[in-house]
Tab-separated table of C-alpha atoms and ligand atoms in Angstrom:
chain	number	residue	atom	x	y	z
A	1	MET	CA	5.001	26.780	-25.442
A	2	ARG	CA	5.828	27.696	-21.851
A	3	THR	CA	9.329	28.930	-21.040
A	4	ARG	CA	11.256	28.900	-17.774
A	5	GLU	CA	10.387	32.571	-17.295
A	6	LYS	CA	6.691	31.698	-17.615
A	7	PHE	CA	6.997	28.891	-15.032
A	8	GLU	CA	8.826	31.255	-12.689
A	9	GLN	CA	6.031	33.770	-13.128
A	10	LEU	CA	3.400	31.089	-12.403
A	11	GLU	CA	5.221	30.191	-9.180
A	12	ILE	CA	5.066	33.817	-8.048
A	13	GLU	CA	1.374	34.046	-8.879
A	14	ASN	CA	0.257	30.674	-7.498
A	15	LEU	CA	2.496	29.713	-4.589
A	16	ALA	CA	2.278	30.961	-0.999
A	17	PRO	CA	4.543	33.889	-0.016
A	18	TYR	CA	6.640	31.529	2.153
A	19	ALA	CA	7.078	28.942	-0.635
A	20	MET	CA	10.565	28.714	-2.125
A	21	LYS	CA	10.450	30.198	-5.623
A	22	SER	CA	12.950	28.823	-8.077
A	23	ARG	CA	13.835	32.344	-9.220
A	24	ASP	CA	14.969	33.193	-5.665
A	25	SER	CA	17.258	30.173	-5.330
A	26	ARG	CA	20.694	30.845	-3.831
A	27	GLY	CA	21.937	29.000	-6.871
A	28	ARG	CA	24.583	26.419	-7.705
A	29	LYS	CA	28.188	26.172	-6.605
A	30	PHE	CA	29.405	26.207	-10.208
A	31	LYS	CA	27.737	28.855	-12.318
A	32	GLU	CA	25.657	27.518	-15.218
A	33	ALA	CA	23.400	29.203	-17.734
A	34	ASP	CA	19.677	28.878	-16.935
A	35	HIS	CA	17.687	26.339	-18.918
A	36	PRO	CA	15.296	27.804	-21.510
A	37	VAL	CA	12.351	25.604	-20.481
A	38	ARG	CA	12.941	24.087	-17.034
A	39	THR	CA	13.159	25.900	-13.682
A	40	ALA	CA	16.193	25.348	-11.445
A	41	TYR	CA	14.383	22.780	-9.272
A	42	GLN	CA	12.901	20.900	-12.230
A	43	ARG	CA	16.416	20.604	-13.536
A	44	ASP	CA	17.679	19.337	-10.157
A	45	ARG	CA	14.931	16.706	-10.079
A	46	ASP	CA	15.891	15.521	-13.569
A	47	ARG	CA	19.583	15.316	-12.695
A	48	ILE	CA	18.734	13.152	-9.679
A	49	VAL	CA	16.509	10.796	-11.688
A	50	HIS	CA	19.292	10.320	-14.254
A	51	SER	CA	21.969	9.624	-11.624
A	52	GLN	CA	23.566	6.242	-11.075
A	53	ALA	CA	22.780	6.336	-7.348
A	54	PHE	CA	19.064	6.753	-8.115
A	55	ARG	CA	18.963	3.645	-10.294
A	56	LYS	CA	20.683	1.654	-7.550
A	57	LEU	CA	17.752	2.344	-5.174
A	58	GLU	CA	15.890	-0.415	-6.989
A	59	TYR	CA	18.116	-3.059	-5.423
A	60	LYS	CA	18.371	-1.636	-1.918
A	61	THR	CA	16.417	-2.746	1.127
A	62	GLN	CA	13.730	-0.780	2.863
A	63	VAL	CA	12.883	-3.325	5.604
A	64	PHE	CA	12.700	-6.613	3.732
A	65	VAL	CA	15.854	-7.685	1.931
A	66	ILE	CA	15.381	-8.364	-1.743
A	67	PHE	CA	15.750	-12.141	-1.370
A	68	GLU	CA	12.560	-12.210	0.739
A	69	GLY	CA	10.332	-11.664	-2.295
A	70	ASP	CA	9.194	-9.106	-4.821
A	71	TYR	CA	6.086	-7.776	-3.058
A	72	TYR	CA	7.927	-5.578	-0.585
A	73	ARG	CA	9.004	-1.959	-0.794
A	74	THR	CA	12.496	-1.271	-1.984
A	75	ARG	CA	14.301	2.043	-1.480
A	76	LEU	CA	13.119	3.015	-4.956
A	77	THR	CA	9.415	2.391	-4.416
A	78	HIS	CA	9.680	3.982	-0.955
A	79	THR	CA	11.296	7.038	-2.572
A	80	ILE	CA	8.504	7.292	-5.141
A	81	GLU	CA	5.885	7.091	-2.361
A	82	VAL	CA	7.669	9.853	-0.430
A	83	ALA	CA	7.717	12.073	-3.523
A	84	GLN	CA	4.022	11.428	-4.188
A	85	ILE	CA	2.873	12.089	-0.606
A	86	GLY	CA	5.184	15.114	-0.416
A	87	ARG	CA	3.728	16.599	-3.601
A	88	THR	CA	0.161	16.143	-2.305
A	89	ILE	CA	1.038	17.985	0.903
A	90	GLY	CA	3.028	20.645	-0.949
A	91	ARG	CA	0.315	21.327	-3.509
A	92	SER	CA	-2.294	21.821	-0.816
A	93	LEU	CA	-0.039	24.167	1.194
A	94	GLN	CA	0.880	26.054	-2.010
A	95	LEU	CA	4.550	25.152	-1.727
A	96	ASN	CA	7.008	24.444	-4.531
A	97	GLU	CA	6.256	20.889	-5.690
A	98	ASP	CA	9.332	20.695	-7.921
A	99	LEU	CA	11.618	21.429	-4.980
A	100	ILE	CA	9.771	18.864	-2.846
A	101	GLU	CA	10.104	16.271	-5.583
A	102	ALA	CA	13.827	16.919	-6.060
A	103	ILE	CA	14.588	16.590	-2.321
A	104	ALA	CA	12.319	13.536	-1.970
A	105	LEU	CA	13.925	11.693	-4.884
A	106	ALA	CA	17.381	12.351	-3.422
A	107	HIS	CA	16.603	11.819	0.251
A	108	ASP	CA	17.669	8.164	0.450
A	109	LEU	CA	20.408	8.063	-2.215
A	110	GLY	CA	23.037	7.604	0.485
A	111	HIS	CA	21.665	4.463	2.056
A	112	PRO	CA	24.163	1.588	2.034
A	113	PRO	CA	23.087	-1.943	1.104
A	114	PHE	CA	20.627	-3.630	3.508
A	115	GLY	CA	19.100	-0.417	4.891
A	116	HIS	CA	19.593	0.376	8.558
A	117	ALA	CA	21.324	-2.941	9.214
A	118	GLY	CA	24.008	-1.902	6.704
A	119	GLU	CA	24.261	1.523	8.267
A	120	GLU	CA	24.711	0.041	11.740
A	121	ALA	CA	27.332	-2.430	10.535
A	122	LEU	CA	29.359	0.305	8.797
A	123	THR	CA	29.021	2.622	11.806
A	124	ALA	CA	30.380	-0.049	14.170
A	125	ILE	CA	33.353	-0.708	11.890
A	126	MET	CA	34.162	2.963	11.250
A	127	LYS	CA	34.123	3.724	14.973
A	128	GLN	CA	37.009	1.272	15.401
A	129	ALA	CA	39.066	3.617	13.224
A	130	ASN	CA	37.944	6.659	15.244
A	131	TYR	CA	35.436	7.904	12.697
A	132	LYS	CA	32.092	9.218	13.948
A	133	GLY	CA	30.283	6.457	12.119
A	134	PHE	CA	28.294	6.275	8.921
A	135	ASN	CA	25.622	8.865	8.195
A	136	HIS	CA	23.364	8.250	5.201
A	137	ASN	CA	22.314	11.912	4.921
A	138	MET	CA	25.944	12.936	4.667
A	139	ARG	CA	26.547	10.239	2.090
A	140	SER	CA	23.547	11.431	0.029
A	141	PHE	CA	25.151	14.874	0.116
A	142	GLN	CA	28.524	13.484	-0.982
A	143	ILE	CA	26.918	11.523	-3.823
A	144	VAL	CA	25.340	14.632	-5.312
A	145	THR	CA	28.355	16.880	-4.664
A	146	GLN	CA	31.286	14.523	-5.404
A	147	PHE	CA	30.689	10.895	-6.340
A	148	GLU	CA	28.428	11.241	-9.385
A	149	LYS	CA	30.702	11.958	-12.339
A	150	ARG	CA	28.692	13.062	-15.340
A	151	TYR	CA	29.745	16.600	-16.075
A	152	PRO	CA	33.121	17.623	-17.528
A	153	ASP	CA	33.471	20.822	-15.491
A	154	PHE	CA	32.632	19.622	-11.976
A	155	ASP	CA	32.139	16.578	-9.789
A	156	GLY	CA	28.631	15.781	-8.579
A	157	LEU	CA	25.381	17.122	-9.969
A	158	ASN	CA	25.850	20.804	-9.052
A	159	LEU	CA	22.381	21.011	-7.491
A	160	THR	CA	20.898	24.196	-6.069
A	161	ARG	CA	21.622	25.120	-2.494
A	162	GLU	CA	18.011	24.552	-1.336
A	163	VAL	CA	18.099	20.929	-2.523
A	164	LEU	CA	21.472	20.380	-0.819
A	165	VAL	CA	20.225	21.815	2.489
A	166	GLY	CA	17.076	19.695	2.129
A	167	ILE	CA	19.169	16.552	1.685
A	168	LEU	CA	21.392	17.362	4.658
A	169	LYS	CA	18.626	18.358	7.023
A	170	HIS	CA	15.740	16.203	5.970
A	171	GLN	CA	15.800	14.200	9.186
A	172	SER	CA	14.764	17.124	11.437
A	173	SER	CA	17.988	16.875	13.362
A	174	TYR	CA	19.490	20.170	12.324
A	175	ASP	CA	22.736	19.396	14.127
A	176	GLU	CA	23.584	16.556	11.792
A	177	ALA	CA	24.746	19.081	9.252
A	178	GLY	CA	26.725	20.854	11.958
A	179	PHE	CA	30.132	19.848	10.736
A	180	LEU	CA	29.455	21.494	7.399
A	181	THR	CA	29.788	25.015	8.727
A	182	GLU	CA	28.697	26.427	5.398
A	183	TYR	CA	25.146	25.186	6.036
A	184	ARG	CA	24.990	25.276	9.820
A	185	ASP	CA	22.973	28.444	10.222
A	186	GLU	CA	20.520	27.850	7.436
A	187	GLY	CA	17.165	26.335	8.365
A	188	PRO	CA	15.430	24.049	5.870
A	189	THR	CA	12.694	25.399	3.613
A	190	LEU	CA	9.104	24.322	4.253
A	191	GLU	CA	9.518	22.105	1.197
A	192	ALA	CA	12.389	20.218	2.898
A	193	GLN	CA	10.294	19.855	6.039
A	194	VAL	CA	7.436	18.405	3.987
A	195	VAL	CA	9.791	15.717	2.652
A	196	ASP	CA	10.809	14.832	6.181
A	197	PHE	CA	7.177	14.224	7.146
A	198	ALA	CA	6.295	12.504	3.881
A	199	ASP	CA	9.204	10.131	4.569
A	200	SER	CA	8.037	9.169	8.062
A	201	LEU	CA	4.435	8.994	6.859
A	202	ALA	CA	5.327	6.712	3.966
A	203	TYR	CA	7.412	4.257	5.942
A	204	LEU	CA	5.079	3.950	8.922
A	205	ASN	CA	2.224	2.974	6.620
A	206	HIS	CA	4.044	0.813	4.125
A	207	ASP	CA	5.769	-1.050	6.928
A	208	VAL	CA	2.303	-1.937	8.248
A	209	ASP	CA	1.447	-3.206	4.766
A	210	ASP	CA	4.708	-5.123	4.253
A	211	GLY	CA	4.628	-6.407	7.827
A	212	LEU	CA	1.131	-7.863	7.336
A	213	LYS	CA	2.012	-9.324	3.952
A	214	SER	CA	5.074	-11.048	5.442
A	215	GLY	CA	3.037	-12.517	8.305
A	216	CYS	CA	5.459	-10.983	10.837
A	217	ILE	CA	2.551	-8.933	12.227
A	218	THR	CA	-1.133	-9.835	12.228
A	219	ILE	CA	-4.422	-7.949	12.198
A	220	ASP	CA	-4.822	-8.961	15.850
A	221	ASP	CA	-1.471	-7.348	16.707
A	222	LEU	CA	-2.582	-4.144	15.025
A	223	LYS	CA	-5.820	-3.971	17.000
A	224	GLU	CA	-3.613	-2.737	19.875
A	225	SER	CA	-3.060	0.439	17.836
A	226	GLU	CA	-5.712	3.112	18.256
A	227	LEU	CA	-4.752	4.625	14.908
A	228	TRP	CA	-5.317	1.288	13.163
A	229	CYS	CA	-8.737	0.967	14.875
A	230	LYS	CA	-9.701	4.497	13.824
A	231	ALA	CA	-8.747	3.730	10.216
A	232	LEU	CA	-10.824	0.559	10.375
A	233	GLU	CA	-13.778	2.494	11.797
A	234	ARG	CA	-13.524	4.979	8.946
A	235	LEU	CA	-14.063	2.173	6.475
A	236	GLY	CA	-17.346	1.220	8.143
A	237	ASN	CA	-18.905	-1.883	6.635
A	238	ASN	CA	-17.352	-1.382	3.233
A	239	VAL	CA	-14.645	-4.003	3.538
A	240	HIS	CA	-15.107	-7.677	4.278
A	241	PHE	CA	-12.791	-8.988	6.963
A	242	HIS	CA	-12.365	-12.327	5.266
A	243	ASP	CA	-10.761	-10.637	2.264
A	244	LEU	CA	-7.444	-9.884	3.968
A	245	GLU	CA	-5.717	-8.498	0.880
A	246	MET	CA	-8.487	-5.956	0.356
A	247	LEU	CA	-8.650	-5.126	4.058
A	248	ARG	CA	-4.921	-4.494	4.205
A	249	TYR	CA	-4.999	-2.274	1.154
A	250	GLN	CA	-8.004	-0.257	2.303
A	251	VAL	CA	-6.842	0.287	5.897
A	252	VAL	CA	-3.377	1.384	4.798
A	253	LYS	CA	-4.971	3.789	2.337
A	254	ALA	CA	-7.152	5.211	5.155
A	255	LEU	CA	-4.120	5.463	7.452
A	256	ILE	CA	-2.191	7.563	4.918
A	257	ASP	CA	-5.151	9.803	4.208
A	258	MET	CA	-5.912	10.449	7.890
A	259	GLN	CA	-2.316	11.429	8.592
A	260	VAL	CA	-1.925	13.623	5.515
A	261	GLN	CA	-5.144	15.477	6.346
A	262	ASP	CA	-4.129	15.932	9.983
A	263	LEU	CA	-0.770	17.334	8.890
A	264	LEU	CA	-2.427	19.720	6.452
A	265	TRP	CA	-5.037	21.033	8.912
A	266	ASN	CA	-2.587	21.391	11.748
A	267	THR	CA	0.070	23.133	9.647
A	268	SER	CA	-2.329	25.463	7.900
A	269	GLN	CA	-3.741	26.589	11.240
A	270	ARG	CA	-0.251	27.307	12.478
A	271	LEU	CA	1.198	29.101	9.459
A	272	PRO	CA	-0.747	32.419	9.585
A	273	GLY	CA	0.407	33.108	13.167
A	274	LEU	CA	4.053	32.876	12.109
A	275	ASN	CA	3.714	35.797	9.684
A	276	PHE	CA	6.214	34.527	7.150
A	277	SER	CA	6.334	36.838	4.165
A	278	SER	CA	9.045	34.954	2.267
A	279	ALA	CA	10.985	31.693	2.141
A	280	GLU	CA	13.919	33.631	3.641
A	281	ASP	CA	11.845	34.187	6.792
A	282	VAL	CA	11.418	30.395	7.074
A	283	LYS	CA	15.162	29.758	6.666
A	284	VAL	CA	16.004	32.279	9.388
A	285	TYR	CA	13.294	30.945	11.747
A	286	ARG	CA	15.034	27.533	11.748
A	287	GLN	CA	12.366	25.815	13.886
A	288	PRO	CA	10.180	23.053	12.461
A	289	VAL	CA	6.892	24.474	11.180
A	290	ILE	CA	5.229	21.551	9.433
A	291	SER	CA	3.764	19.169	12.012
A	292	PHE	CA	1.018	16.754	12.988
A	293	SER	CA	-1.465	17.593	15.752
A	294	ASN	CA	-0.464	16.405	19.230
A	295	GLN	CA	-3.192	13.800	19.100
A	296	MET	CA	-1.904	12.392	15.791
A	297	LYS	CA	1.664	12.470	17.083
A	298	ALA	CA	0.633	10.286	20.035
A	299	LEU	CA	-1.301	7.880	17.795
A	300	ARG	CA	1.642	7.582	15.429
A	301	ASP	CA	4.098	7.016	18.290
A	302	GLU	CA	1.920	4.194	19.574
A	303	LEU	CA	1.790	2.519	16.163
A	304	GLN	CA	5.518	3.089	15.670
A	305	SER	CA	6.419	1.356	18.927
A	306	LEU	CA	4.059	-1.497	18.102
A	307	LEU	CA	5.922	-1.958	14.811
A	308	PHE	CA	9.218	-1.735	16.628
A	309	ASN	CA	8.308	-4.491	19.063
A	310	LYS	CA	6.429	-6.780	16.731
A	311	LEU	CA	7.947	-6.209	13.288
A	312	TYR	CA	11.488	-4.815	13.480
A	313	ASN	CA	12.220	-7.185	16.363
A	314	HIS	CA	10.465	-10.184	14.831
A	315	TYR	CA	12.803	-13.159	14.748
A	316	ARG	CA	12.569	-13.423	10.960
A	317	VAL	CA	13.417	-9.753	10.476
A	318	LEU	CA	16.272	-10.052	13.003
A	319	ARG	CA	17.675	-13.072	11.171
A	320	MET	CA	17.593	-11.077	7.964
A	321	THR	CA	19.223	-7.964	9.427
A	322	ASN	CA	21.904	-9.930	11.244
A	323	LYS	CA	22.738	-11.849	8.111
A	324	ALA	CA	23.054	-8.521	6.294
A	325	LYS	CA	25.427	-7.210	8.963
A	326	ARG	CA	27.572	-10.340	8.683
A	327	ILE	CA	27.847	-9.864	4.914
A	328	ILE	CA	28.996	-6.234	5.317
A	329	LYS	CA	31.451	-7.135	8.075
A	330	ALA	CA	32.895	-10.037	6.104
A	331	LEU	CA	33.420	-7.885	3.004
A	332	PHE	CA	35.021	-5.111	5.034
A	333	ASP	CA	37.419	-7.569	6.723
A	334	VAL	CA	38.421	-9.141	3.423
A	335	TYR	CA	39.261	-5.783	1.808
A	336	LEU	CA	41.007	-4.464	4.900
A	337	LYS	CA	43.212	-7.510	5.140
A	338	GLU	CA	44.350	-7.110	1.549
A	339	PRO	CA	43.184	-3.791	0.037
A	340	ASN	CA	44.877	-4.661	-3.263
A	341	GLN	CA	41.852	-6.833	-3.955
A	342	LEU	CA	40.030	-3.586	-4.668
A	343	PRO	CA	40.172	-2.209	-8.227
A	344	PRO	CA	43.035	0.296	-8.745
A	345	GLU	CA	40.640	3.164	-9.523
A	346	VAL	CA	39.150	2.637	-6.063
A	347	TYR	CA	42.293	1.922	-4.058
A	348	PRO	CA	45.545	3.671	-5.053
A	349	ARG	CA	48.385	1.175	-4.712
A	350	THR	CA	50.695	3.448	-2.712
A	351	GLY	CA	50.552	6.010	0.040
A	352	CYS	CA	47.305	5.177	1.857
A	353	SER	CA	47.206	5.396	5.651
A	354	GLU	CA	45.121	2.851	7.557
A	355	GLU	CA	42.599	5.571	8.304
A	356	GLU	CA	42.232	6.337	4.582
A	357	GLU	CA	41.856	2.635	3.835
A	358	TYR	CA	38.864	2.463	6.171
A	359	LEU	CA	37.223	5.400	4.426
A	360	ILE	CA	37.873	4.013	0.930
A	361	ILE	CA	36.431	0.617	1.861
A	362	CYS	CA	33.432	2.183	3.607
A	363	ASN	CA	32.634	4.272	0.526
A	364	TYR	CA	33.108	1.287	-1.756
A	365	ILE	CA	30.715	-0.917	0.222
A	366	ALA	CA	28.202	1.902	0.759
A	367	GLY	CA	27.999	2.307	-3.020
A	368	MET	CA	26.845	-1.293	-3.455
A	369	THR	CA	23.264	-2.484	-3.678
A	370	ASP	CA	21.988	-5.468	-1.652
A	371	ARG	CA	22.359	-7.533	-4.780
A	372	SER	CA	25.909	-6.505	-5.626
A	373	ALA	CA	27.020	-6.934	-1.977
A	374	MET	CA	25.623	-10.492	-1.977
A	375	ASP	CA	27.314	-11.240	-5.329
A	376	GLU	CA	30.627	-9.933	-4.046
A	377	HIS	CA	30.251	-11.972	-0.856
A	378	LYS	CA	29.660	-15.061	-2.964
A	379	ARG	CA	32.761	-14.343	-5.077
A	380	PHE	CA	34.923	-14.257	-1.958
A	381	PHE	CA	33.372	-17.026	0.106
A	382	ASP	CA	31.852	-19.536	-2.303
A	383	ALA	CA	34.618	-21.765	-3.609
A	384	TYR	CA	32.745	-22.513	-6.829
A	385	THR	CA	31.944	-18.930	-7.856
A	386	LYS	CA	34.236	-17.157	-10.284
A	387	VAL	CA	36.145	-14.247	-8.696
B	1	MG	MG1	13.358	7.492	3.516
């Protein structure tokens, strides 16, 4: 049997000097005894998988809302892809896979229903009440530090500091965490940076796949992308063009592989020159280290803007996202007009300012899935549905 001490020893022997070792973690806010078998990051990963917010990812939109069909990625399957790609990158760079997995599984917990459409709708509403808007990274952080209630001695999941910083800063924009002064000066670990790239890598490629499947983009559209053409070239004569399903699957597979390999080669050429001798050195450095080559960056940007023009702005996708925004807005208005329609454990019956009401309603809606938001909308607006 292997114990936690043995796993910690294996990390020291097998991981790169700049990898984050679980034994060197800055620890948890509330002191807990170490687990006999699992390392700190393995334990964090398990807590995330067993959280309520994680299970809700199944019914949240990535790009295509759940009513569009069951082929498309949901937040849950996207999250699993991010964790898988992140672990591949992390293993090759000799980083801590458990830390990568924990951050990856938590990275989208804070998304409201209907993906970015939901985020935009909530941001617009919250700005009316002088809030900065709605930030899904901040909400992920709040979920794991406050909203999950499973432990008698503290709110949240009491995750390690490295996972919390990874959740807050996973979107490269280090300023986003700026208003949490406690974390402002701490750069993300290489493991957190890997998740950031695995996230953008996963969605660029699965959006190509989902976009083709939906018919919103075509193979002809994608021929304008040099990266797509290179992936096609790589396949040679192995795939028959008339078998579109197979073609789609094989090109997307080649796209992921080309990008992962580029990221690995580029980063591993860069790392020795930075002379990191510990994960602390990475945190203090604060600049992004993991990156694609300039050539791959340009190819990805081109494909990204093609998707933006042809897929995210496709009339069918716009109909879907605008409908989603209307649902969020309608629910918000209904609650705001008469907050006593909210359950008492959500909305205290006395002493709430209008500003607090906005925040309570925002949190309540953000905690819904696409499915529960649509059900709630039906309860309010369909005369024949039970309230
Ligand atoms: Mg994501």
